mmCIF file of C-alpha atoms in Angstrom:
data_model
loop_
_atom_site.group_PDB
_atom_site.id
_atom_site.type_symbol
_atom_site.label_atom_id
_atom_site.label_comp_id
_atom_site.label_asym_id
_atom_site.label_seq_id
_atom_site.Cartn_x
_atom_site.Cartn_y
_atom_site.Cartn_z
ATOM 1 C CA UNK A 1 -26.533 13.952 37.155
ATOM 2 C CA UNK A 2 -24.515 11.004 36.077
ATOM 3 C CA UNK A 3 -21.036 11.835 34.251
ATOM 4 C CA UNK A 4 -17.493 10.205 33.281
ATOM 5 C CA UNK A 5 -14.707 10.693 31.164
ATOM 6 C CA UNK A 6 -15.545 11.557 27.534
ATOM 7 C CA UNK A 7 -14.270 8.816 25.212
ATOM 8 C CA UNK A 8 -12.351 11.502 22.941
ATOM 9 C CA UNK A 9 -10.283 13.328 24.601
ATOM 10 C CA UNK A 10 -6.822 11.638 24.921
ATOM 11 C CA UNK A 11 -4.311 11.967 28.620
ATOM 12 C CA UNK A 12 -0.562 12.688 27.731
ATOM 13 C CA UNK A 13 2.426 13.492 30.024
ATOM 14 C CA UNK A 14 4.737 16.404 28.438
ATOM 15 C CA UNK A 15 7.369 17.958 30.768
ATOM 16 C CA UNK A 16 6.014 16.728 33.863
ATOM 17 C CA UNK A 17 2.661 17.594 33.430
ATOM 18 C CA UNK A 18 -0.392 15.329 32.674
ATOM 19 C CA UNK A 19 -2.249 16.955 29.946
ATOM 20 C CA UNK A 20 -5.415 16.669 28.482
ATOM 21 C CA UNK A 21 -5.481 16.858 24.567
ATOM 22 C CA UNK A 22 -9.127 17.370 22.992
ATOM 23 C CA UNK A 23 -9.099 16.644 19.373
ATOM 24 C CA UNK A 24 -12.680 17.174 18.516
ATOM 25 C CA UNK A 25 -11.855 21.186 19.559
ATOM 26 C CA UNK A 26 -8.138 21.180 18.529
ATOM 27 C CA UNK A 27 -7.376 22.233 22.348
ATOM 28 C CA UNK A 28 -5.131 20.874 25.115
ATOM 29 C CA UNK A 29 -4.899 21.855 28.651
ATOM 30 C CA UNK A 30 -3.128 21.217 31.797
ATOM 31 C CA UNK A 31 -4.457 19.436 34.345
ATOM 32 C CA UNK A 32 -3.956 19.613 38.132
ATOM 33 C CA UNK A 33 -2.633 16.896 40.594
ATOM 34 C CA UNK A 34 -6.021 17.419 41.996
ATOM 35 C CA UNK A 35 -8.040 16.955 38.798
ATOM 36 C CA UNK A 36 -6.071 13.512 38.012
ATOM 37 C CA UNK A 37 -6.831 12.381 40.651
ATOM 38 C CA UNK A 38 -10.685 13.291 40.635
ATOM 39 C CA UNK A 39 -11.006 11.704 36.806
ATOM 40 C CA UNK A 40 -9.886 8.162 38.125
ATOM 41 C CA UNK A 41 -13.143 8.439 39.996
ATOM 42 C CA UNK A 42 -15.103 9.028 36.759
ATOM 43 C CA UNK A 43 -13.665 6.345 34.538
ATOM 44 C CA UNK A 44 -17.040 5.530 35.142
ATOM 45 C CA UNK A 45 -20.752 6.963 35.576
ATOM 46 C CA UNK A 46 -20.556 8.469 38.501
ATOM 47 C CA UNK A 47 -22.699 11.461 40.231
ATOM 48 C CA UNK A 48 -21.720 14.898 39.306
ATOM 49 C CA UNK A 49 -19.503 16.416 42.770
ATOM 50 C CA UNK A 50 -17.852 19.535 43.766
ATOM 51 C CA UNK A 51 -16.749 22.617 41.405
ATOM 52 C CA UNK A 52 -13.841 20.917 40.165
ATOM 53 C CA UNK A 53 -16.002 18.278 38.175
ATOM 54 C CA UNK A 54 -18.089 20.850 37.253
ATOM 55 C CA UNK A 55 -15.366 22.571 35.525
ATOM 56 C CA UNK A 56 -14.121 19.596 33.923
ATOM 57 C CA UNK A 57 -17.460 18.763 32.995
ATOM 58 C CA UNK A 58 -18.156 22.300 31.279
ATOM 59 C CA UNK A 59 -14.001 21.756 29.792
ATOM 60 C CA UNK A 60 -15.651 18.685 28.155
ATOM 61 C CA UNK A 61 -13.274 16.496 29.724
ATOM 62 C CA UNK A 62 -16.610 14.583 31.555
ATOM 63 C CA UNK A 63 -19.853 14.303 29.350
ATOM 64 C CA UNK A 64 -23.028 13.891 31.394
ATOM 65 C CA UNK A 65 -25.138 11.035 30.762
ATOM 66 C CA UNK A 66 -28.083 11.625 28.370
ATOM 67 C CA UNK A 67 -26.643 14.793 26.646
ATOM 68 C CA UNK A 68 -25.592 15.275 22.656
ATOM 69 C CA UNK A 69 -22.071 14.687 23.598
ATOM 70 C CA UNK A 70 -22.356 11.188 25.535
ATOM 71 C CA UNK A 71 -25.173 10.343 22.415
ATOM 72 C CA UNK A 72 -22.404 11.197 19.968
ATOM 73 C CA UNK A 73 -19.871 9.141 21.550
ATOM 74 C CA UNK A 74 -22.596 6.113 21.186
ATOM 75 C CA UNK A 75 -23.051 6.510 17.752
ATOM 76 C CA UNK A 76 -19.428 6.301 17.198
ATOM 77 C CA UNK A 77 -20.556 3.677 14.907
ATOM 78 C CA UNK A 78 -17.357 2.319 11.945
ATOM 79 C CA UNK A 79 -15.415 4.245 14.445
ATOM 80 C CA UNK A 80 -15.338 1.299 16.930
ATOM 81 C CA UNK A 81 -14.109 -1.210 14.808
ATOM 82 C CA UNK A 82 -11.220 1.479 13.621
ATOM 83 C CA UNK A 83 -9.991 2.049 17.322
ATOM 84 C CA UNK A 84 -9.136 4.920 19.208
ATOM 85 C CA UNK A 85 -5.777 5.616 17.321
ATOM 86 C CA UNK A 86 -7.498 6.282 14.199
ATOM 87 C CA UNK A 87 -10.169 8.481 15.680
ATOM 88 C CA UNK A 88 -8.299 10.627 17.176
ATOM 89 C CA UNK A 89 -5.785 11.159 14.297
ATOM 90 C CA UNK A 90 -8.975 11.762 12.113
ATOM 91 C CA UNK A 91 -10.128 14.283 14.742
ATOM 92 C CA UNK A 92 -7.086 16.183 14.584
ATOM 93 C CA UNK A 93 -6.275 16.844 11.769
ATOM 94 C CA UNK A 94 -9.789 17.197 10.813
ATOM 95 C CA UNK A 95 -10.074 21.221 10.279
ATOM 96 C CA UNK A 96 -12.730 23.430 11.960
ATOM 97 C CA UNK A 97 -14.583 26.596 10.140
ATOM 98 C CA UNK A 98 -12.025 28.896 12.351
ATOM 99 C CA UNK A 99 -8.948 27.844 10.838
ATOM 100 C CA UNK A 100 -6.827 30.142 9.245
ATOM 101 C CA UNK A 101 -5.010 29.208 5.694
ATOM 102 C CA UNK A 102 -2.376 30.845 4.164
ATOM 103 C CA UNK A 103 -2.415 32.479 0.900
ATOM 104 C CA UNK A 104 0.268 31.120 -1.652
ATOM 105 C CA UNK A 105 2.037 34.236 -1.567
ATOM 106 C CA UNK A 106 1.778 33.802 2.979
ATOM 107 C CA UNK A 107 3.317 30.376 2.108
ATOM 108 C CA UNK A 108 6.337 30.958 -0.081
ATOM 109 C CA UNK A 109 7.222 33.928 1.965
ATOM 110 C CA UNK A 110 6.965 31.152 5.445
ATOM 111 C CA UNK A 111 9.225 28.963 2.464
ATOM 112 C CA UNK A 112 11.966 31.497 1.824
ATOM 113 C CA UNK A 113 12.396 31.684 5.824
ATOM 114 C CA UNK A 114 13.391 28.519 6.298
ATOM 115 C CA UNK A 115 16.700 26.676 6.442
ATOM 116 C CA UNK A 116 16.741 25.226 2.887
ATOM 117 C CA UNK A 117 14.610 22.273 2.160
ATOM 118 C CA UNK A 118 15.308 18.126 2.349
ATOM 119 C CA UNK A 119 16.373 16.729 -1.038
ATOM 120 C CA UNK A 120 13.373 16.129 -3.175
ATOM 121 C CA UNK A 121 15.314 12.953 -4.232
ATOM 122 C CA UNK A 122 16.461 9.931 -2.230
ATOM 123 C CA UNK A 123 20.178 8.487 -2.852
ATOM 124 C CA UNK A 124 21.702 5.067 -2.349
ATOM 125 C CA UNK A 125 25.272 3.511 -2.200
ATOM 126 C CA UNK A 126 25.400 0.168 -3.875
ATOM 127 C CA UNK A 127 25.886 -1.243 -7.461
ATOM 128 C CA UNK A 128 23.857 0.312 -10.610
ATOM 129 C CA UNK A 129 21.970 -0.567 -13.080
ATOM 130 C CA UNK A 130 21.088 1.933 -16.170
ATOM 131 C CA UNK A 131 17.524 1.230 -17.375
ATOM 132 C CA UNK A 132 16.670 1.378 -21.001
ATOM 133 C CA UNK A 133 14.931 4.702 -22.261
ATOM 134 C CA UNK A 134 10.989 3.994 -23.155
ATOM 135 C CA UNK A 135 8.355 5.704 -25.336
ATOM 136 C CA UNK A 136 4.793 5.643 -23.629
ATOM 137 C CA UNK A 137 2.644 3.298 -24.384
ATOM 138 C CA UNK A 138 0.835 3.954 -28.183
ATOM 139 C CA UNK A 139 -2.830 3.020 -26.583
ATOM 140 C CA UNK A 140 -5.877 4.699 -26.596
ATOM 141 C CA UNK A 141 -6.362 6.479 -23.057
ATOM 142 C CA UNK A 142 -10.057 5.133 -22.680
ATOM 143 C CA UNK A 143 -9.281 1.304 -23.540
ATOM 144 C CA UNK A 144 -6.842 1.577 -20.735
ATOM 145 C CA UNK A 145 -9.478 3.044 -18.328
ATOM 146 C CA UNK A 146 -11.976 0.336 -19.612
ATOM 147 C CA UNK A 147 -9.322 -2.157 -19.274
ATOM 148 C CA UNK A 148 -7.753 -1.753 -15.613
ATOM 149 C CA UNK A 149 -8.788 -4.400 -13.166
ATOM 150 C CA UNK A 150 -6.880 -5.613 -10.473
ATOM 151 C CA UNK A 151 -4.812 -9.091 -11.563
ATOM 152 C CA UNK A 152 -3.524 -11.800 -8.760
ATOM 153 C CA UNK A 153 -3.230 -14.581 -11.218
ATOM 154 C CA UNK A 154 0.327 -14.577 -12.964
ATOM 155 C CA UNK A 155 1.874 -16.471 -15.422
ATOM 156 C CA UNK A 156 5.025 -18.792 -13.829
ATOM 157 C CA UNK A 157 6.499 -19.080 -17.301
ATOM 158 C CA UNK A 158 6.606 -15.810 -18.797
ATOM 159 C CA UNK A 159 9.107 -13.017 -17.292
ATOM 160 C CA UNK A 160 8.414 -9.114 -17.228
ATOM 161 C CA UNK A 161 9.861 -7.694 -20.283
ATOM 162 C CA UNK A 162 12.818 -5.752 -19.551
ATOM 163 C CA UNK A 163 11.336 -2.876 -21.634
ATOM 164 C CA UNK A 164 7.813 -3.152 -20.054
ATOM 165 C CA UNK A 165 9.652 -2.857 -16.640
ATOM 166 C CA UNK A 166 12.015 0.203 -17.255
ATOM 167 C CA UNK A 167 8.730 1.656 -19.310
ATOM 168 C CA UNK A 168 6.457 1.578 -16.368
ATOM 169 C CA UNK A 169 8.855 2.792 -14.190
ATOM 170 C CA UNK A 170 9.730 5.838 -16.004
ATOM 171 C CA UNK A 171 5.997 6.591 -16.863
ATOM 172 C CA UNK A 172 4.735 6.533 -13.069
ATOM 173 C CA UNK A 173 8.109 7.642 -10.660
ATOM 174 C CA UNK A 174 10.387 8.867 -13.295
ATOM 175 C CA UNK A 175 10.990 12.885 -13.296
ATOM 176 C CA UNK A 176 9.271 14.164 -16.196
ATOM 177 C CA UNK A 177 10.606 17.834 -15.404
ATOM 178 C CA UNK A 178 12.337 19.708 -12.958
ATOM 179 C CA UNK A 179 11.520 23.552 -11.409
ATOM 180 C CA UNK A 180 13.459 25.897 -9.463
ATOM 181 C CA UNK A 181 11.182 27.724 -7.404
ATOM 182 C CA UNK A 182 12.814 31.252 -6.291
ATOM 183 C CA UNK A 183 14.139 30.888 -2.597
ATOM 184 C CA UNK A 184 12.660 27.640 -2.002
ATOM 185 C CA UNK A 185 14.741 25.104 -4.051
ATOM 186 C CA UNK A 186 14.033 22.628 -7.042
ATOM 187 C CA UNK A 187 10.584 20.889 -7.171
ATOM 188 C CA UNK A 188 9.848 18.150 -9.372
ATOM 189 C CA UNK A 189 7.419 17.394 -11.921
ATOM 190 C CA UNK A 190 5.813 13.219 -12.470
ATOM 191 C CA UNK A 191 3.363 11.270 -13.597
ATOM 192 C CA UNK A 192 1.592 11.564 -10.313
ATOM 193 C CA UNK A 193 0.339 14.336 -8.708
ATOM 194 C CA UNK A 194 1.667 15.167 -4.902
ATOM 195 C CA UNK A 195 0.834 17.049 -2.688
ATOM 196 C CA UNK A 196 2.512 21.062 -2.600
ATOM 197 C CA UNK A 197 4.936 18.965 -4.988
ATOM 198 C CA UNK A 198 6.531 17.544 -2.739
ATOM 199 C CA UNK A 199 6.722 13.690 -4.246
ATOM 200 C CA UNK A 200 8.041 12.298 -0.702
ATOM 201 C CA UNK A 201 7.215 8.336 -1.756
ATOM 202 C CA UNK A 202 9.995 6.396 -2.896
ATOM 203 C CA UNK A 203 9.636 3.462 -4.963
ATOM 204 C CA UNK A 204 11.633 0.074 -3.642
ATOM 205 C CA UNK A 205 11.405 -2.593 -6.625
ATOM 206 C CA UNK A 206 11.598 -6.344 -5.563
ATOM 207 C CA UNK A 207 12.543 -8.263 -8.833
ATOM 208 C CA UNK A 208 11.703 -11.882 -8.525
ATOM 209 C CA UNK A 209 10.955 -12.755 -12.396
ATOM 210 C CA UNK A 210 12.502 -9.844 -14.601
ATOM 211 C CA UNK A 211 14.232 -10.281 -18.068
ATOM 212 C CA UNK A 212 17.773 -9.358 -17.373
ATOM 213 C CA UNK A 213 17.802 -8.332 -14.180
ATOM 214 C CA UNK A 214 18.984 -10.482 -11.268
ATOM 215 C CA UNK A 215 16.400 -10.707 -8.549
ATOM 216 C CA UNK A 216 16.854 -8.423 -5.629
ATOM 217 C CA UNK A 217 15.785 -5.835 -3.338
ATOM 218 C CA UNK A 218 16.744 -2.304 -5.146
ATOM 219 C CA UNK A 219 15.760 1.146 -5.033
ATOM 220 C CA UNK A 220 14.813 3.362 -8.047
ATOM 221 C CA UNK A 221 16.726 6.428 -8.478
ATOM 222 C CA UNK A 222 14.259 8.816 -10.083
ATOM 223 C CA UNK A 223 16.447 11.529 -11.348
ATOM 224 C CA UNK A 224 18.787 9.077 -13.735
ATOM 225 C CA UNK A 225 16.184 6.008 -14.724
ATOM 226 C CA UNK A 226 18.643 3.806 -12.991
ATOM 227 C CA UNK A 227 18.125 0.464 -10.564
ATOM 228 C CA UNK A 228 20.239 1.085 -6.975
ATOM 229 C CA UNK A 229 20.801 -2.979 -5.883
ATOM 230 C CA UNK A 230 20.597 -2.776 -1.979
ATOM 231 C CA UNK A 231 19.817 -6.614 -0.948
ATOM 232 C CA UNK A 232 19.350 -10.586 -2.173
ATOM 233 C CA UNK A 233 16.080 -10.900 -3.481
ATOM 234 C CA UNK A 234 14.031 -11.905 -0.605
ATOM 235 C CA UNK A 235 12.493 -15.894 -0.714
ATOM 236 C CA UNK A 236 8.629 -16.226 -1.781
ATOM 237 C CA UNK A 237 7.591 -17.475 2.038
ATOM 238 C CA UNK A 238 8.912 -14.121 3.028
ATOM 239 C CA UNK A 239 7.067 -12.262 0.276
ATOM 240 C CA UNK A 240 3.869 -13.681 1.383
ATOM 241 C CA UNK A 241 4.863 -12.894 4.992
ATOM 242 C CA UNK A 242 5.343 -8.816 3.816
ATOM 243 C CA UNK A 243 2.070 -9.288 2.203
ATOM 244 C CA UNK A 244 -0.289 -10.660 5.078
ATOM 245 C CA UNK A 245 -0.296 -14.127 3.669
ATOM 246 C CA UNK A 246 -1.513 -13.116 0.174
ATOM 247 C CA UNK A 247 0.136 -15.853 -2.344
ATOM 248 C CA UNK A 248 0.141 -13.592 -5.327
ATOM 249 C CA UNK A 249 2.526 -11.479 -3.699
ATOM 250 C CA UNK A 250 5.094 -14.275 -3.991
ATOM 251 C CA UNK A 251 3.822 -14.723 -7.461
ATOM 252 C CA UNK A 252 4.092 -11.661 -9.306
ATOM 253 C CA UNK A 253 6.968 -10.640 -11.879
ATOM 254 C CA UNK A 254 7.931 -7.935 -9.613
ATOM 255 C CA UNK A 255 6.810 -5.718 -6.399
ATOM 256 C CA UNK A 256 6.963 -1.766 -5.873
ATOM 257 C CA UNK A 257 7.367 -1.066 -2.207
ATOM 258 C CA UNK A 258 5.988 2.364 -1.552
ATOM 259 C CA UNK A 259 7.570 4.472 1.448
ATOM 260 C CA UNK A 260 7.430 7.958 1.979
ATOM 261 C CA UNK A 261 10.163 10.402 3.606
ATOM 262 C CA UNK A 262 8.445 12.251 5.844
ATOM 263 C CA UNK A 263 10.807 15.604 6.370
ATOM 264 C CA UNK A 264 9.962 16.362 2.265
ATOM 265 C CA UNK A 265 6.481 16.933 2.972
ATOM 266 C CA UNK A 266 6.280 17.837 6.591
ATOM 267 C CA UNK A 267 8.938 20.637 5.773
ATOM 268 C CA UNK A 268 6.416 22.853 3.880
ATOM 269 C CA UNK A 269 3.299 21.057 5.747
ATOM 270 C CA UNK A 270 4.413 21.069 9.766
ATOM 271 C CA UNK A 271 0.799 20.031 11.003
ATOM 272 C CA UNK A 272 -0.757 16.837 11.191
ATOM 273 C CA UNK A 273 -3.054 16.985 8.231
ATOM 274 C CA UNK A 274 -0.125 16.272 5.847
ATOM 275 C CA UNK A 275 -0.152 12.761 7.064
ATOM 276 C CA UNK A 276 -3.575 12.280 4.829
ATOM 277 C CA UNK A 277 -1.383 13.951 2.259
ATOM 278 C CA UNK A 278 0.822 10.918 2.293
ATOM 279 C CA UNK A 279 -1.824 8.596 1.953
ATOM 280 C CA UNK A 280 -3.236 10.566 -0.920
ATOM 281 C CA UNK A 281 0.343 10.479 -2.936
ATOM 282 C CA UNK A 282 0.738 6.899 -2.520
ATOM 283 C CA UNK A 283 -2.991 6.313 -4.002
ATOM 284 C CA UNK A 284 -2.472 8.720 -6.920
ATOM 285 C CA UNK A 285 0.850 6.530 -7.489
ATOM 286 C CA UNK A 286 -0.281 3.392 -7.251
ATOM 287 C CA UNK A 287 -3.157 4.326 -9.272
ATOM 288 C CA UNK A 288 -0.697 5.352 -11.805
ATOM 289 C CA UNK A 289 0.979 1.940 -11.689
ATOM 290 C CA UNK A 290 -2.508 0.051 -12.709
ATOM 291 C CA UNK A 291 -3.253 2.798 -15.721
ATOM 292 C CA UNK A 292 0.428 2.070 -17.173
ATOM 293 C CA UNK A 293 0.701 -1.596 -16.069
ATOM 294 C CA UNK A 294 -2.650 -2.131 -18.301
ATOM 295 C CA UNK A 295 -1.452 -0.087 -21.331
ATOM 296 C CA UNK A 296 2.073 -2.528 -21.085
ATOM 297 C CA UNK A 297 -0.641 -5.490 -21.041
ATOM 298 C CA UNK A 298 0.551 -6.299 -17.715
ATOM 299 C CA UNK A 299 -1.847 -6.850 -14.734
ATOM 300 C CA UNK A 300 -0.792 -5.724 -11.422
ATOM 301 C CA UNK A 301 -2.398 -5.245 -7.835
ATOM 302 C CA UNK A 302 -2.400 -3.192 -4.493
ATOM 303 C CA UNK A 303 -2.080 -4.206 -1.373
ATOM 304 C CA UNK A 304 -2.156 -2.211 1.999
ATOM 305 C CA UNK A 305 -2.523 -5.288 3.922
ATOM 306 C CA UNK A 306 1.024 -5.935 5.016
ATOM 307 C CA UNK A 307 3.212 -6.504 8.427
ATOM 308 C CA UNK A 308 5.454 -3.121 7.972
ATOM 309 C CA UNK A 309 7.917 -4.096 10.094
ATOM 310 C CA UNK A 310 9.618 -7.065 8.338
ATOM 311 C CA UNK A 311 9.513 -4.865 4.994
ATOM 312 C CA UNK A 312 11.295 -1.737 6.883
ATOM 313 C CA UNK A 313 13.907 -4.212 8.301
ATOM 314 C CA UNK A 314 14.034 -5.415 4.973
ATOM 315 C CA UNK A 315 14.282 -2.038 2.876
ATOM 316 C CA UNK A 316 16.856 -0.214 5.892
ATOM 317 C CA UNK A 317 13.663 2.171 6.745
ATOM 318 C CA UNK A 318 13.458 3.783 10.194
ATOM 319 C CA UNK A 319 9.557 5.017 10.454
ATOM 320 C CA UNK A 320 10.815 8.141 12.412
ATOM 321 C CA UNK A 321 12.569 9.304 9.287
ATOM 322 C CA UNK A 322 10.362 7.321 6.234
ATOM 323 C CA UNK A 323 7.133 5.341 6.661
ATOM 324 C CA UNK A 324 6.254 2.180 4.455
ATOM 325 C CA UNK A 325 2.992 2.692 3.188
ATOM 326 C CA UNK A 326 1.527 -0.046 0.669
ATOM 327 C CA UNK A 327 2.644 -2.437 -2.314
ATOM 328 C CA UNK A 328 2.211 -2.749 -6.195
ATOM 329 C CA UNK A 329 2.490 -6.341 -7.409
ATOM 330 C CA UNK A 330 3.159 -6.334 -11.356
ATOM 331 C CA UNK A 331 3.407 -9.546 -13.803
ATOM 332 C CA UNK A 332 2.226 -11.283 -16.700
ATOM 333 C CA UNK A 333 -1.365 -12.324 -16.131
ATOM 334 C CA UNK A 334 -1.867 -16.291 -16.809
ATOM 335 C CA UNK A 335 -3.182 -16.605 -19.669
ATOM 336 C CA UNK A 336 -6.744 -17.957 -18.279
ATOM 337 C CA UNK A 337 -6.746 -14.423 -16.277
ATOM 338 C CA UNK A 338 -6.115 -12.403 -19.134
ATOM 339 C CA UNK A 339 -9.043 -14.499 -21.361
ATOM 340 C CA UNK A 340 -11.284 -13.804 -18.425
ATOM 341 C CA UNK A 341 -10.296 -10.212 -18.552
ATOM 342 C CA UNK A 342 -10.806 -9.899 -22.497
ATOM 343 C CA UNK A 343 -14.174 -11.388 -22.124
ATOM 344 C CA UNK A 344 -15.112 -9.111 -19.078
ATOM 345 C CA UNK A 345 -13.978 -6.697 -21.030
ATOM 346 C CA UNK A 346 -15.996 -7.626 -24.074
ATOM 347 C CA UNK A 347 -19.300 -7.375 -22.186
ATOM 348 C CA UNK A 348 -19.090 -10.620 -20.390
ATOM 349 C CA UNK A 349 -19.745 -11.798 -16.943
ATOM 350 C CA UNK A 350 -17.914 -9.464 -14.153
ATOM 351 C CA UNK A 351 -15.724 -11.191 -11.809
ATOM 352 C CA UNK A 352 -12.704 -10.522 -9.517
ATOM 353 C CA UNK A 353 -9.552 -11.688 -10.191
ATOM 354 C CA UNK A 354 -9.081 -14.729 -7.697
ATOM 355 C CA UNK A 355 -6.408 -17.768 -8.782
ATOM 356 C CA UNK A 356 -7.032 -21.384 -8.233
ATOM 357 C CA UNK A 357 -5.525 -21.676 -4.965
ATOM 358 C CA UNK A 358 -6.556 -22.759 -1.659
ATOM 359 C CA UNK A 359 -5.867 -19.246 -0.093
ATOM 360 C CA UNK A 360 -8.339 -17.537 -2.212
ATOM 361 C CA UNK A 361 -10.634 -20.528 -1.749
ATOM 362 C CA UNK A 362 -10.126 -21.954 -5.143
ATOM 363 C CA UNK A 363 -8.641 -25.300 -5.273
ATOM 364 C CA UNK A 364 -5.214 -26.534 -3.543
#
């Protein structure tokens, strides 16, 4: 019998010791000098020798060749093309039927235990800016369903409203209300629904075209509607550099830069399913963002496609502490784009939202 090293498990050092970390069981083990050195022989298909491989082949460590397990690791299938990093992050923190879950009342006890918990708000030194106070939108909630569609055509001529700007930002990150949970500590209430209510994304705005407000980098302090200026505005080569080449980027009114602080939600979620959790808030936001950008009657898109580093360097982050996780572009649509949308809208032929440029394959 033929085996070699399964393709899932994952080799780690930790305190001197080579271990091997299983994520498809949720188990890790340590391994022996003598075991280290018998799995460089199997990197390969190689025949089945001694009681040590044996072992290692009933540890799942090895697979044989022909069995479910080596099938399964053929069949990885979209898997492949997503790489080894994201497998195994899927595997563990994908949950098995003998996990245990806390009750709520198991939870806020584990809560009250704790040293008290991170700020639920992020705060910044540097000038500010008091944003005007907004109604909501006075649109009907199923036009604005009907209506959303992603825009990347905006109008050069025509600046965000300053009223349409403060509006959406109050209606998707603003506070709505505030609760003090007994021996825990104040949780907030939004737009947006997070995850044990912990709202860990913070919204960066990049004004390039805004009424009134000079063009920067700033962040949005949630708590007091107010603008936080922490940099220049950033020059529209770079803003297609953040954005993976994407000319809209550069084109739009204004960006929201989405990063999330990681000790909010990891505090009452220590495990490594709460990283999906992040993902999840950041959708639910951004998703937001198009539902109030469309009842404004501005267009906006999302992006994930971006080179984090230059936008962490950019927006002071340190990944250790806060991860940058995606981008909202908002603007005027050009007035073509919003005709097409009317008509789409109208019962006309459905398209995608693509400008006449030579990057979208368009024109020059």
């Amino acid at each position: 019998m033929r085996v070699r090293v399964s393709r899932l498990v994952v080799f780690l050092w930790r305190d001197g010791q080579l271990v091997c970390d299983d994520p498809l069981r949720h188990r890790q083990f340590a391994l022996t000098v003598e075991a280290e050195r018998l799995l460089r022989g199997y990197a390969d298909w190689a025949e089945l020798d001694g009681r040590l491989a044996q072992q290692l082949l009933d540890a799942h460590v090895l697979v044989a060749e022909g069995s479910p397990e080596h099938d399964r690791e053929e069949r990885l299938g979209a898997w492949r093309d997503l790489g080894p990093a994201a497998t195994y992050y899927h595997l563990a923190s994908r949950t098995l039927g003998s996990d245990v879950f806390r009750s709520a009342a198991q939870d806020a006890a584990v809560l009250r235990a704790k040293s008290g918990q991170p700020a639920p708000v992020k705060e910044h030194d540097g000038p500010r800016i008091a944003l005007p106070p907004t109604d909501p939108p006075p649109v009907d909630f199923t036009t604005v369903l009907a209506a959303r569609r992603s825009t990347r055509w905006f109008d050069p001529d025509d600046p965000v409203p300053l009223p349409a700007f403060a509006a959406l930002l109050r209606w998707t990150a603003g506070v709505r209300r505030e609760v003090d949970v007994s021996g825990v500590g104040t949780a907030l209430l939004k737009t947006a629904p997070s995850g044990g209510a912990r709202h860990p994304v913070e919204v960066y705005p990049v004004v390039r075209d805004v009424e009134g407000l000079e063009p920067g980098i700033y962040h949005y302090a949630v708590r007091r509607h107010e603008l936080v200026r922490l940099a220049p505005a950033p020059g529209g080569d770079r803003l297609r550099e953040w954005c993976g080449g994407q000319p809209h980027a550069a084109q739009a009114g204004f960006l929201l830069m989405y990063a999330a602080v990681l000790d909010r939600t990891v505090w009452k979620y220590p495990a490594a399913r709460a990283y999906r959790a992040l993902l999840l808030d950041v959708g639910h936001l951004s998703q937001t963002v198009y539902l109030t950008a469309t009842a404004l009657g501005l267009g906006t898109f999302f992006t994930a496609a971006t080179r984090d580093a230059p936008v962490e360097d950019a927006l002071g982050l340190s990944w250790p502490d806060e991860v940058f996780l995606g981008v909202s572009g908002v603007g005027v649509p050009h007035p073509a784009e919003r005709d097409r949308q009317a008509a789409m809208l109208a019962g006309g032929d459905a398209a995608f939202s693509f400008p006449p440029d030579a990057w979208h394959g368009r024109g020059e």
